[in-house]
C-alpha cells in the first residue's frame, strides 16, 4: 500500500521535472549546434562555472545576504504596520473615514514610481530601498486587513462578548483569527511584491545586492553571470513563496482540508 | 387568560423575579428600511428558575429580544433588570445559544467550549475537566479535537449548547437550539436540558418554532405577534413534572397546542376556541 503511494509520488515528481529538463536540454543543443553568440545565450557550463566562481569567492552570498536583509526588514516593518493599521481602521469607523482619501490615493500610486523621489531624498543607501519595500508591503497588507476585519461575522463578536470578552480579547482572540485568511492574502502579495521591488531598486540604484549583480553583469556584457543571478533569484522567489504558504498552514490549521470545489 | 403571572412561583408562595423587562422598544435604524420597529411595548417578568418558551411568527423579534437581554444589542427605550438591578449594572451575565451557533471556526470543539472559562481566567486543568464533562453531556465524545466545519449542523448546535452551559449561567437564553437536530437527538437534548434545569435551577428563556416542544418543556409559553414585535399572550402550562411523552397525547395538551398554533398564525386571535383556553386536565 505504502509502496504503491511512494511509486505514485515518484512518478508525479518525474513528470514535474520533465519540462525543466527539456528546457535545459534545448538550451544546450541550441548553444552547441546553433549559431548563437554567447553574449545572447551563454553555454550552460559557463553559467555553472560562474556559480562556482561567485560562490567560492563569497561574492554571491554577500549579495544574497544584503538583498534578503533589505527585503526582510522592509517586508516585516511594512506588513506589521499594515496589519496593525488595518485592524485599527476596521475597528474604529471614524479613523477609517479620516484616512479614507489619503489611503486610497497613495495606494493608487505604483510604489516603484516613488523610487526616484526617495533616491533624491535619501540617496543610494539601504534606507530608501528598505523604505520603498516597506511602503509596498504596508499598502498590500493594510487594505486586505481592513476588509477582512470589516467582514468578520458579527455573530462571532457577539458570541465572545456574551461570554464576557472585553474589547482587547475580541480584537486579538476573535477579529484577528477571523480576518486571518484575508490578512494572509495580503501578506502573500506583499511578500512577492517586496521581492519584485527589491530587485527593481537594486537595479536602478544599487551598489550591492542581487539587482546590482544583474546590472553590473549587463554593463560588463557578462551574460552568463546574468543567467546565474536570474536562476538564483528564481530559487529565492520560489522559496519565499513556499515559506509564506508554509507559515499560512501553520498559522491557520483550521483551514486544513477545507475546500470549495468538489 | 392570565397574563404575566408566575404560576410556579405563586404555588411555591415565594415569588422572586429574576428578569424584569418593562416597556421595551427596539428600533433598527439606518438599514434597508430607514427605521424599523422590531419590538415595542414589550413587558415580561420571569421568575427565578422558571422555564419560559417564546413562540411567534418569523421576524417577530425573538432573536432580537434575546440579544437585548444578553446585553449584545442596545435597546431604544424601556428597562431591563436582572435580580432587581439594571442589566448594565448587574454582574450576572446570561448565556446565549445563537440560532446560527456562532462557533469560532479556528478553535476546536474543546477550545470553543472552554472559551468563556478562559476569558474568566480559569486554570487549564479545571477548564479541561469542565469541557470534557460537557462534551460527554451533549454526546460528542471523541470530537473534542475537531474543528466546527468538520461537524454536522446538529453537532455544531450541541457544541454551542455545551459552550453556553460550561459557563454555568444564572440565565440561559436559547434561540431555537434544537432546530437542526433529528427527532431522536432532539428528544435526548430536551431531556438533558430538563435534567440540567432541575439540577442547576437556571432560569431559561427558550425560543422555538415547535409548539409541542414549547409546551412540553415550559412552565409558561409566551406568544409574540409581529410588526411591531410584542407579547400577545402568556400561557401558563400546568402539567405536572416530571413529564414524559405521554403528556403530549393528553386532551389539555392538544387543546393548548391548537390554541397556541392559532395565536401564532396571523388571524389566530380572531378564531374562537370552544371551551376554556389554556387549561390542562
Ligand atoms: N440588524 C438589523 N437591522 C435591521 N433590521 C433587523 C436587524 N436584525 C433584525 N432585524 C429585523 O427585526 C425583525 C426581527 O428579527 P429577529 O431576527 O429578531 O426575528 P425572529 O423572531 O428571531 O425571527 P426568526 O423566527 O425567523 O428567527 C425582523 O423583521 C428583521 O428584519
Ligand atoms: Mg430568530
Coordinates of C-alpha atoms and ligand atoms in Angstrom, one line a residue:
Chain A
X1 CA 0.0 0.0 0.0
X2 CA 2.7 2.5 1.1
X3 CA 4.9 1.2 -1.7
X4 CA 2.2 2.0 -4.2
X5 CA 1.8 5.5 -2.8
X6 CA 5.6 6.0 -3.0
X7 CA 5.6 5.0 -6.6
X8 CA 2.9 7.4 -7.4
X9 CA 4.7 10.3 -5.7
X10 CA 7.9 9.4 -7.6
X11 CA 6.0 9.3 -10.9
X12 CA 4.5 12.7 -10.2
X13 CA 7.9 14.1 -9.3
X14 CA 9.4 12.9 -12.6
X15 CA 6.5 14.4 -14.5
X16 CA 7.1 17.8 -12.9
X17 CA 10.8 17.6 -13.8
X18 CA 10.2 16.8 -17.4
X19 CA 9.7 20.3 -18.7
X20 CA 12.6 22.0 -16.9
X21 CA 14.9 19.2 -18.1
X22 CA 13.7 19.6 -21.6
X23 CA 14.3 23.3 -21.5
X24 CA 17.9 22.8 -20.3
X25 CA 18.4 20.2 -23.0
X26 CA 17.0 22.5 -25.7
X27 CA 19.3 25.3 -24.4
X28 CA 22.4 23.1 -24.5
X29 CA 21.5 21.9 -28.0
X30 CA 20.9 25.4 -29.2
X31 CA 24.2 26.8 -28.0
X32 CA 26.2 23.7 -29.1
X33 CA 24.8 23.3 -32.6
X34 CA 23.1 26.6 -33.3
X35 CA 24.9 29.7 -34.3
X36 CA 24.0 31.8 -31.3
X37 CA 26.5 34.4 -30.0
X38 CA 27.5 33.7 -26.3
X39 CA 26.6 37.3 -25.5
X40 CA 22.9 36.4 -26.0
X41 CA 22.9 32.9 -24.7
X42 CA 25.9 31.5 -22.8
X43 CA 26.8 27.9 -22.5
X44 CA 25.2 26.2 -19.5
X45 CA 28.7 25.1 -18.4
X46 CA 29.7 28.7 -18.3
X47 CA 26.8 29.6 -16.1
X48 CA 27.7 26.8 -13.8
X49 CA 31.3 27.9 -13.7
X50 CA 30.2 31.4 -12.8
X51 CA 28.1 30.0 -10.0
X52 CA 31.2 28.1 -8.6
X53 CA 33.4 31.2 -9.0
X54 CA 31.0 33.6 -7.3
X55 CA 30.2 31.0 -4.6
X56 CA 33.8 30.3 -3.7
X57 CA 34.9 33.9 -3.5
X58 CA 31.9 34.6 -1.3
X59 CA 30.5 37.4 -3.5
X60 CA 27.3 35.7 -4.3
X61 CA 26.3 35.1 -0.7
X62 CA 27.4 38.5 0.2
X63 CA 24.9 40.0 -2.3
X64 CA 22.2 37.4 -1.4
X65 CA 22.6 38.3 2.2
X66 CA 22.3 42.1 1.5
X67 CA 19.3 41.6 -0.7
X68 CA 17.5 39.3 1.7
X69 CA 18.2 41.6 4.6
X70 CA 16.7 44.6 2.8
X71 CA 13.7 42.6 1.7
X72 CA 13.1 41.1 5.1
X73 CA 13.4 44.4 7.1
X74 CA 11.1 46.3 4.6
X75 CA 8.6 43.5 4.5
X76 CA 8.3 42.9 8.2
X77 CA 8.1 46.5 9.2
X78 CA 5.7 47.4 6.3
X79 CA 3.4 44.4 6.7
X80 CA 3.3 44.6 10.5
X81 CA 2.4 48.3 10.3
X82 CA -0.1 47.4 7.6
X83 CA -1.8 44.8 9.7
X84 CA -1.9 46.9 12.8
X85 CA -3.2 49.9 10.9
X86 CA -5.8 47.8 9.0
X87 CA -7.2 46.4 12.3
X88 CA -7.4 49.9 13.8
X89 CA -9.1 51.3 10.8
X90 CA -11.5 48.3 10.7
X91 CA -12.3 48.7 14.3
X92 CA -12.7 52.4 14.5
X93 CA -15.1 53.7 11.8
X94 CA -14.1 57.3 12.4
X95 CA -10.4 56.5 11.8
X96 CA -11.2 54.9 8.5
X97 CA -13.1 57.9 7.3
X98 CA -10.2 60.1 8.4
X99 CA -7.7 58.2 6.3
X100 CA -10.0 57.2 3.5
X101 CA -8.9 59.6 0.8
X102 CA -5.3 59.6 1.8
X103 CA -5.0 55.9 1.9
X104 CA -6.8 55.3 -1.4
X105 CA -4.9 58.0 -3.2
X106 CA -1.5 56.8 -2.0
X107 CA -2.4 53.3 -2.7
X108 CA -3.2 54.1 -6.4
X109 CA 0.5 55.3 -6.9
X110 CA 2.6 52.3 -8.0
X111 CA 5.3 52.1 -5.4
X112 CA 8.1 51.8 -7.9
X113 CA 7.1 55.3 -9.1
X114 CA 8.3 56.7 -5.8
X115 CA 11.8 55.3 -6.3
X116 CA 13.3 58.4 -8.0
X117 CA 11.9 60.7 -5.2
X118 CA 13.2 58.5 -2.4
X119 CA 16.6 58.4 -4.1
X120 CA 16.7 62.2 -4.3
X121 CA 15.7 62.4 -0.6
X122 CA 17.7 59.6 0.9
X123 CA 20.5 58.8 -1.6
X124 CA 21.7 55.4 -2.7
X125 CA 22.0 53.6 0.6
X126 CA 19.9 50.9 2.2
X127 CA 17.3 53.2 3.7
X128 CA 15.4 54.3 0.6
X129 CA 15.3 50.7 -0.6
X130 CA 14.0 49.3 2.6
X131 CA 11.5 52.2 2.8
X132 CA 10.2 51.5 -0.7
X133 CA 9.7 47.8 0.1
X134 CA 8.1 48.8 3.4
X135 CA 5.7 51.1 1.7
X136 CA 4.7 48.5 -0.7
X137 CA 4.3 45.8 2.0
X138 CA 2.2 48.3 4.0
X139 CA -0.2 49.1 1.3
X140 CA -0.6 45.5 0.2
X141 CA -1.5 44.4 3.7
X142 CA -3.5 47.3 5.1
X143 CA -6.4 47.1 2.6
X144 CA -7.0 43.3 2.8
X145 CA -6.7 43.5 6.6
X146 CA -9.2 46.4 6.8
X147 CA -11.6 44.5 4.6
X148 CA -11.1 41.3 6.5
X149 CA -11.8 43.0 9.8
X150 CA -14.9 44.6 8.4
X151 CA -16.2 41.3 7.0
X152 CA -15.8 39.5 10.3
X153 CA -19.1 37.8 11.1
X154 CA -20.7 39.9 13.9
X155 CA -22.1 36.8 15.4
X156 CA -18.6 35.7 16.4
X157 CA -18.0 39.0 18.1
X158 CA -21.4 38.7 19.9
X159 CA -20.5 35.1 20.9
X160 CA -17.3 36.3 22.5
X161 CA -19.0 39.3 24.1
X162 CA -21.7 37.1 25.6
X163 CA -19.1 35.1 27.3
X164 CA -17.6 38.2 28.9
X165 CA -14.8 39.0 26.4
X166 CA -13.6 42.6 26.5
X167 CA -12.5 44.7 23.5
X168 CA -8.9 43.7 23.7
X169 CA -9.8 40.0 23.9
X170 CA -12.2 40.4 21.0
X171 CA -9.6 42.1 18.8
X172 CA -6.9 39.5 19.5
X173 CA -9.0 36.5 20.1
X174 CA -11.8 36.9 17.5
X175 CA -11.1 39.7 15.0
X176 CA -7.5 38.7 14.3
X177 CA -8.1 35.0 13.6
X178 CA -11.4 35.6 11.8
X179 CA -9.7 38.1 9.5
X180 CA -6.6 35.9 9.1
X181 CA -7.4 34.4 5.7
X182 CA -7.8 37.9 4.3
X183 CA -4.7 39.2 6.1
X184 CA -2.7 36.3 4.7
X185 CA -3.9 37.0 1.2
X186 CA -2.3 40.5 1.7
X187 CA 0.8 39.0 3.2
X188 CA 1.3 36.8 0.2
X189 CA 1.0 39.7 -2.2
X190 CA 3.2 41.8 0.0
X191 CA 5.9 39.2 0.1
X192 CA 6.0 38.7 -3.7
X193 CA 6.0 42.4 -4.5
X194 CA 8.6 43.1 -1.8
X195 CA 10.9 40.8 -3.8
X196 CA 10.0 42.4 -7.1
X197 CA 10.6 45.9 -5.8
X198 CA 13.8 44.9 -4.1
X199 CA 15.3 43.9 -7.5
X200 CA 13.9 46.9 -9.2
X201 CA 15.5 49.4 -6.8
X202 CA 18.8 47.5 -6.7
X203 CA 18.9 47.6 -10.5
X204 CA 18.3 51.3 -10.8
X205 CA 20.3 52.4 -7.7
X206 CA 22.4 49.6 -6.4
X207 CA 25.9 49.2 -5.4
X208 CA 25.2 45.9 -3.8
X209 CA 22.6 43.1 -3.8
X210 CA 21.3 40.7 -6.5
X211 CA 19.8 43.5 -8.6
X212 CA 23.2 45.2 -8.6
X213 CA 24.8 42.0 -9.7
X214 CA 22.4 41.8 -12.7
X215 CA 23.0 45.4 -13.7
X216 CA 26.8 45.0 -13.2
X217 CA 26.8 41.9 -15.4
X218 CA 24.9 43.9 -18.1
X219 CA 27.4 46.7 -18.0
X220 CA 30.3 44.3 -18.4
X221 CA 28.4 42.3 -21.0
X222 CA 28.7 39.2 -18.8
X223 CA 25.6 37.3 -19.9
X224 CA 26.5 34.1 -18.1
X225 CA 26.7 35.9 -14.7
X226 CA 23.3 37.4 -15.5
X227 CA 21.8 34.0 -16.1
X228 CA 23.4 32.7 -12.9
X229 CA 21.9 35.5 -10.9
X230 CA 18.5 35.0 -12.6
X231 CA 18.4 31.4 -11.6
X232 CA 19.4 32.3 -8.0
X233 CA 16.7 34.9 -7.9
X234 CA 14.2 32.4 -9.2
X235 CA 15.1 29.9 -6.5
X236 CA 14.9 32.6 -3.8
X237 CA 11.5 33.8 -5.1
X238 CA 10.3 30.2 -5.2
X239 CA 11.5 29.6 -1.6
X240 CA 9.9 32.8 -0.4
X241 CA 6.5 31.8 -1.8
X242 CA 6.9 28.3 -0.3
X243 CA 7.7 29.8 3.1
X244 CA 4.7 32.1 3.0
X245 CA 2.4 29.2 2.2
X246 CA 4.0 27.0 4.8
X247 CA 3.5 29.5 7.6
X248 CA 0.0 30.1 6.4
X249 CA -0.8 26.5 7.0
X250 CA 0.9 26.7 10.4
X251 CA -0.9 29.9 11.4
X252 CA -4.3 28.7 10.2
X253 CA -4.5 25.0 11.0
X254 CA -8.3 25.1 10.9
X255 CA -8.3 25.9 7.2
X256 CA -6.7 22.5 6.5
X257 CA -8.9 20.2 4.5
X258 CA -11.4 22.9 3.8
X259 CA -12.3 23.0 0.1
X260 CA -14.8 24.9 -2.0
X261 CA -14.5 22.7 -5.1
X262 CA -16.0 19.3 -5.3
Chain B
X1 CA -56.3 34.4 30.3
X2 CA -53.9 35.4 33.0
X3 CA -51.0 37.5 31.6
X4 CA -47.5 37.8 33.1
X5 CA -48.3 35.6 36.1
X6 CA -45.9 33.2 37.6
X7 CA -48.0 30.2 38.3
X8 CA -45.0 28.3 39.6
X9 CA -43.8 31.0 41.9
X10 CA -47.3 31.6 43.1
X11 CA -47.8 28.0 44.0
X12 CA -44.5 28.0 45.8
X13 CA -45.6 31.1 47.5
X14 CA -42.2 32.6 47.2
X15 CA -42.0 34.9 44.2
X16 CA -38.6 36.0 43.2
X17 CA -38.3 37.9 39.9
X18 CA -35.2 37.0 38.1
X19 CA -35.7 39.0 35.0
X20 CA -37.9 42.0 34.5
X21 CA -38.5 43.7 31.2
X22 CA -40.6 46.8 31.2
X23 CA -41.9 48.6 28.1
X24 CA -39.1 47.6 25.9
X25 CA -38.7 49.1 22.5
X26 CA -36.2 48.4 19.8
X27 CA -35.7 50.3 16.6
X28 CA -33.3 49.3 13.9
X29 CA -32.0 52.5 12.4
X30 CA -30.2 53.0 9.1
X31 CA -30.7 49.7 7.5
X32 CA -32.5 49.0 4.2
X33 CA -35.7 50.1 5.9
X34 CA -35.0 53.5 7.3
X35 CA -36.3 52.9 10.8
X36 CA -37.8 49.6 11.7
X37 CA -39.6 49.0 15.0
X38 CA -38.6 45.4 15.8
X39 CA -40.0 45.4 19.4
X40 CA -42.5 47.7 21.1
X41 CA -44.3 47.9 24.4
X42 CA -42.8 44.6 25.4
X43 CA -43.1 43.8 29.1
X44 CA -42.2 40.5 30.6
X45 CA -41.3 39.1 34.0
X46 CA -39.6 35.8 34.5
X47 CA -39.3 34.2 37.9
X48 CA -36.1 32.7 39.3
X49 CA -35.8 29.1 38.0
X50 CA -38.7 29.5 35.6
X51 CA -38.6 27.8 32.2
X52 CA -40.3 30.1 29.7
X53 CA -40.7 29.4 26.0
X54 CA -41.2 32.1 23.4
X55 CA -43.1 31.4 20.2
X56 CA -44.1 33.7 17.4
X57 CA -44.0 34.1 13.6
X58 CA -40.7 34.5 11.9
X59 CA -39.4 38.1 12.1
X60 CA -41.4 39.0 15.2
X61 CA -38.3 39.8 17.1
X62 CA -37.5 36.7 19.2
X63 CA -33.8 36.7 18.4
X64 CA -33.7 40.5 18.9
X65 CA -35.2 40.1 22.3
X66 CA -32.7 37.5 23.4
X67 CA -29.8 39.5 22.2
X68 CA -31.0 42.6 24.1
X69 CA -31.4 40.6 27.3
X70 CA -27.9 39.2 26.7
X71 CA -26.6 42.8 26.5
X72 CA -25.5 42.3 22.9
X73 CA -27.7 44.9 21.4
X74 CA -28.8 48.3 22.6
X75 CA -32.4 48.9 23.3
X76 CA -34.1 52.1 22.2
X77 CA -36.1 52.5 25.3
X78 CA -37.5 50.6 28.3
X79 CA -35.9 49.0 31.3
X80 CA -34.5 45.6 31.8
X81 CA -33.3 44.3 35.2
X82 CA -31.8 41.1 36.5
X83 CA -32.2 40.4 40.2
X84 CA -33.6 43.9 40.5
X85 CA -30.5 45.6 39.0
X86 CA -30.5 47.2 35.6
X87 CA -28.6 44.9 33.2
X88 CA -25.8 47.4 32.7
X89 CA -25.0 47.2 36.4
X90 CA -25.9 43.6 37.1
X91 CA -23.0 41.3 37.4
X92 CA -25.0 38.4 36.1
X93 CA -24.3 37.5 32.5
X94 CA -26.9 35.5 30.7
X95 CA -25.5 32.8 28.5
X96 CA -26.9 32.7 25.0
X97 CA -27.0 29.9 22.3
X98 CA -27.5 31.6 19.0
X99 CA -29.8 30.4 16.3
X100 CA -26.7 30.2 13.9
X101 CA -24.4 28.8 16.6
X102 CA -21.6 31.4 16.4
X103 CA -18.9 28.9 17.0
X104 CA -15.3 30.0 16.4
X105 CA -14.1 28.3 13.3
X106 CA -10.4 28.5 14.4
X107 CA -11.0 26.7 17.7
X108 CA -11.6 23.0 18.2
X109 CA -14.7 21.8 19.8
X110 CA -12.9 21.6 23.2
X111 CA -11.4 25.1 22.8
X112 CA -14.8 26.5 21.8
X113 CA -16.4 25.1 24.9
X114 CA -13.5 26.4 27.1
X115 CA -13.6 29.9 25.6
X116 CA -15.7 31.6 28.3
X117 CA -13.8 29.8 31.1
X118 CA -10.5 31.1 29.6
X119 CA -11.8 34.6 29.5
X120 CA -12.6 34.3 33.2
X121 CA -9.1 33.2 33.9
X122 CA -10.0 29.7 35.0
X123 CA -6.9 27.4 35.0
X124 CA -6.3 24.8 32.3
X125 CA -6.9 21.7 34.4
X126 CA -10.3 22.9 35.6
X127 CA -11.1 24.0 32.1
X128 CA -10.3 20.6 30.7
X129 CA -12.5 18.9 33.3
X130 CA -15.5 21.1 32.6
X131 CA -15.2 20.9 28.9
X132 CA -14.9 17.1 28.9
X133 CA -17.9 16.8 31.1
X134 CA -19.9 19.0 28.7
X135 CA -18.7 17.2 25.6
X136 CA -19.9 14.0 27.1
X137 CA -23.2 15.6 28.1
X138 CA -24.0 16.6 24.6
X139 CA -22.9 13.2 23.3
X140 CA -19.9 14.4 21.4
X141 CA -17.3 12.2 23.0
X142 CA -14.4 11.7 20.6
X143 CA -15.0 15.0 18.8
X144 CA -13.0 17.2 21.2
X145 CA -10.2 17.9 18.7
X146 CA -12.5 18.5 15.7
X147 CA -13.0 21.9 14.1
X148 CA -16.6 23.1 13.7
X149 CA -16.6 22.8 9.9
X150 CA -15.8 19.1 10.3
X151 CA -19.1 18.6 12.2
X152 CA -22.7 18.3 11.1
X153 CA -25.2 21.2 11.8
X154 CA -26.8 19.3 14.6
X155 CA -23.4 18.6 16.2
X156 CA -22.4 22.2 15.9
X157 CA -25.6 23.1 17.6
X158 CA -24.8 20.8 20.5
X159 CA -21.3 22.3 20.8
X160 CA -22.9 25.7 21.0
X161 CA -25.2 24.5 23.8
X162 CA -22.3 22.9 25.7
X163 CA -20.3 26.1 25.3
X164 CA -23.1 28.2 26.9
X165 CA -23.7 25.7 29.7
X166 CA -20.0 25.4 30.5
X167 CA -20.2 29.0 31.8
X168 CA -22.6 27.8 34.5
X169 CA -25.0 30.7 33.9
X170 CA -27.9 32.0 36.0
X171 CA -30.0 32.7 33.0
X172 CA -29.9 30.7 29.8
X173 CA -31.2 32.1 26.6
X174 CA -31.7 29.6 23.9
X175 CA -32.5 30.6 20.3
X176 CA -34.0 27.6 18.5
X177 CA -31.3 25.4 20.0
X178 CA -32.7 22.1 18.7
X179 CA -33.9 23.3 15.3
X180 CA -31.2 21.4 13.3
X181 CA -31.5 18.1 15.2
X182 CA -33.0 14.8 14.2
X183 CA -36.0 13.6 16.2
X184 CA -34.1 11.3 18.5
X185 CA -31.3 13.6 19.3
X186 CA -33.8 16.4 19.8
X187 CA -35.7 14.3 22.4
X188 CA -32.5 13.4 24.1
X189 CA -31.4 17.0 24.2
X190 CA -34.7 18.1 25.6
X191 CA -34.5 15.6 28.4
X192 CA -30.9 16.6 29.1
X193 CA -31.9 20.2 29.2
X194 CA -34.7 19.5 31.6
X195 CA -32.3 17.5 33.8
X196 CA -29.9 20.3 33.8
X197 CA -32.5 22.8 34.6
X198 CA -33.7 20.8 37.5
X199 CA -30.2 20.3 38.8
X200 CA -28.9 23.8 38.5
X201 CA -32.1 25.8 38.9
X202 CA -31.1 28.0 36.0
X203 CA -33.7 30.4 34.5
X204 CA -34.4 29.5 30.9
X205 CA -35.8 31.5 28.1
X206 CA -36.3 29.2 25.2
X207 CA -37.2 30.4 21.7
X208 CA -38.6 27.8 19.3
X209 CA -40.9 27.3 16.4
X210 CA -42.1 23.9 17.7
X211 CA -45.3 24.4 19.6
X212 CA -45.3 20.9 21.1
X213 CA -41.7 21.3 22.3
X214 CA -42.5 24.6 23.9
X215 CA -45.5 23.3 25.8
X216 CA -43.7 20.1 26.8
X217 CA -40.7 21.9 28.2
X218 CA -42.1 25.0 29.8
X219 CA -43.7 26.4 32.9
X220 CA -45.1 29.2 30.6
X221 CA -45.4 29.8 26.9
X222 CA -45.2 33.3 25.6
X223 CA -46.7 34.0 22.2
X224 CA -45.4 37.1 20.3
X225 CA -47.0 38.9 17.5
X226 CA -45.3 40.8 14.7
X227 CA -45.0 44.4 13.4
X228 CA -44.1 45.6 15.9
X229 CA -43.0 42.6 17.9
X230 CA -44.8 42.4 21.3
X231 CA -46.2 39.9 23.6
X232 CA -49.6 38.7 22.6
X233 CA -50.3 36.2 25.2
X234 CA -48.7 34.4 28.1
X235 CA -50.0 30.9 28.7
X236 CA -49.1 29.0 31.9
X237 CA -48.6 25.3 31.5
X238 CA -49.8 23.4 34.5
X239 CA -48.7 19.9 33.6
X240 CA -47.1 18.1 36.5
X241 CA -43.4 17.3 36.3
X242 CA -41.6 15.2 35.6
X243 CA -43.3 15.0 32.2
X244 CA -42.9 12.1 29.9
X245 CA -44.0 11.8 26.4
X246 CA -47.5 10.6 27.2
X247 CA -48.5 14.1 28.3
X248 CA -48.3 15.1 24.6
X249 CA -51.3 12.9 24.0
X250 CA -53.5 14.4 26.8
X251 CA -56.6 16.3 25.9
X252 CA -55.4 19.5 27.6
X253 CA -52.0 19.4 25.9
X254 CA -53.6 19.2 22.5
X255 CA -56.0 21.9 23.2
X256 CA -53.3 24.3 24.3
X257 CA -51.2 23.3 21.3
X258 CA -54.1 24.2 19.0
X259 CA -54.7 27.4 20.8
X260 CA -51.1 28.5 20.5
X261 CA -50.9 27.5 16.9
X262 CA -53.9 29.7 16.1
X263 CA -52.4 32.5 18.0
X264 CA -49.2 32.4 16.0
X265 CA -50.9 32.3 12.7
X266 CA -51.8 35.8 11.6
X267 CA -55.5 35.8 12.3
X268 CA -55.2 33.4 15.2
X269 CA -56.7 35.8 17.7
X270 CA -59.9 36.0 15.7
X271 CA -60.6 32.3 15.7
X272 CA -62.8 31.4 18.6
X273 CA -61.8 28.4 20.5
X274 CA -64.5 26.5 22.3
X275 CA -64.1 25.8 26.0
X276 CA -61.6 27.3 28.4
X277 CA -58.4 28.1 26.7
X278 CA -55.0 27.3 28.2
X279 CA -56.4 24.8 30.7
X280 CA -55.0 21.4 31.2
X281 CA -56.5 18.3 32.6
Ligands
LIG1 N1 -29.5 44.3 12.2 C1 -30.8 44.6 11.7 N2 -31.1 45.7 11.0 C2 -32.4 45.9 10.6 N3 -33.4 45.1 10.9 C3 -33.2 44.0 11.6 C4 -31.9 43.6 12.1 N4 -31.9 42.5 12.7 C5 -33.2 42.1 12.7 N5 -34.0 43.0 12.0 C6 -35.4 42.9 11.8 O1 -36.1 42.8 13.0 C7 -37.1 41.8 12.9 C8 -37.0 40.8 14.0 O2 -35.8 40.0 13.7 P1 -35.5 38.7 14.6 O3 -34.3 38.1 14.0 O4 -35.4 39.1 16.0 O5 -36.7 37.8 14.3 P2 -37.1 36.4 14.9 O6 -38.3 36.5 15.6 O7 -35.9 35.8 15.6 O8 -37.3 35.5 13.5 P3 -37.0 34.0 13.2 O9 -38.0 33.2 13.9 O10 -37.1 33.9 11.7 O11 -35.6 33.7 13.7 C9 -37.1 41.3 11.5 O12 -38.2 41.9 10.8 C10 -35.8 41.7 11.0 O13 -35.9 42.0 9.6
LIG2 MG1 -34.6 34.3 15.2

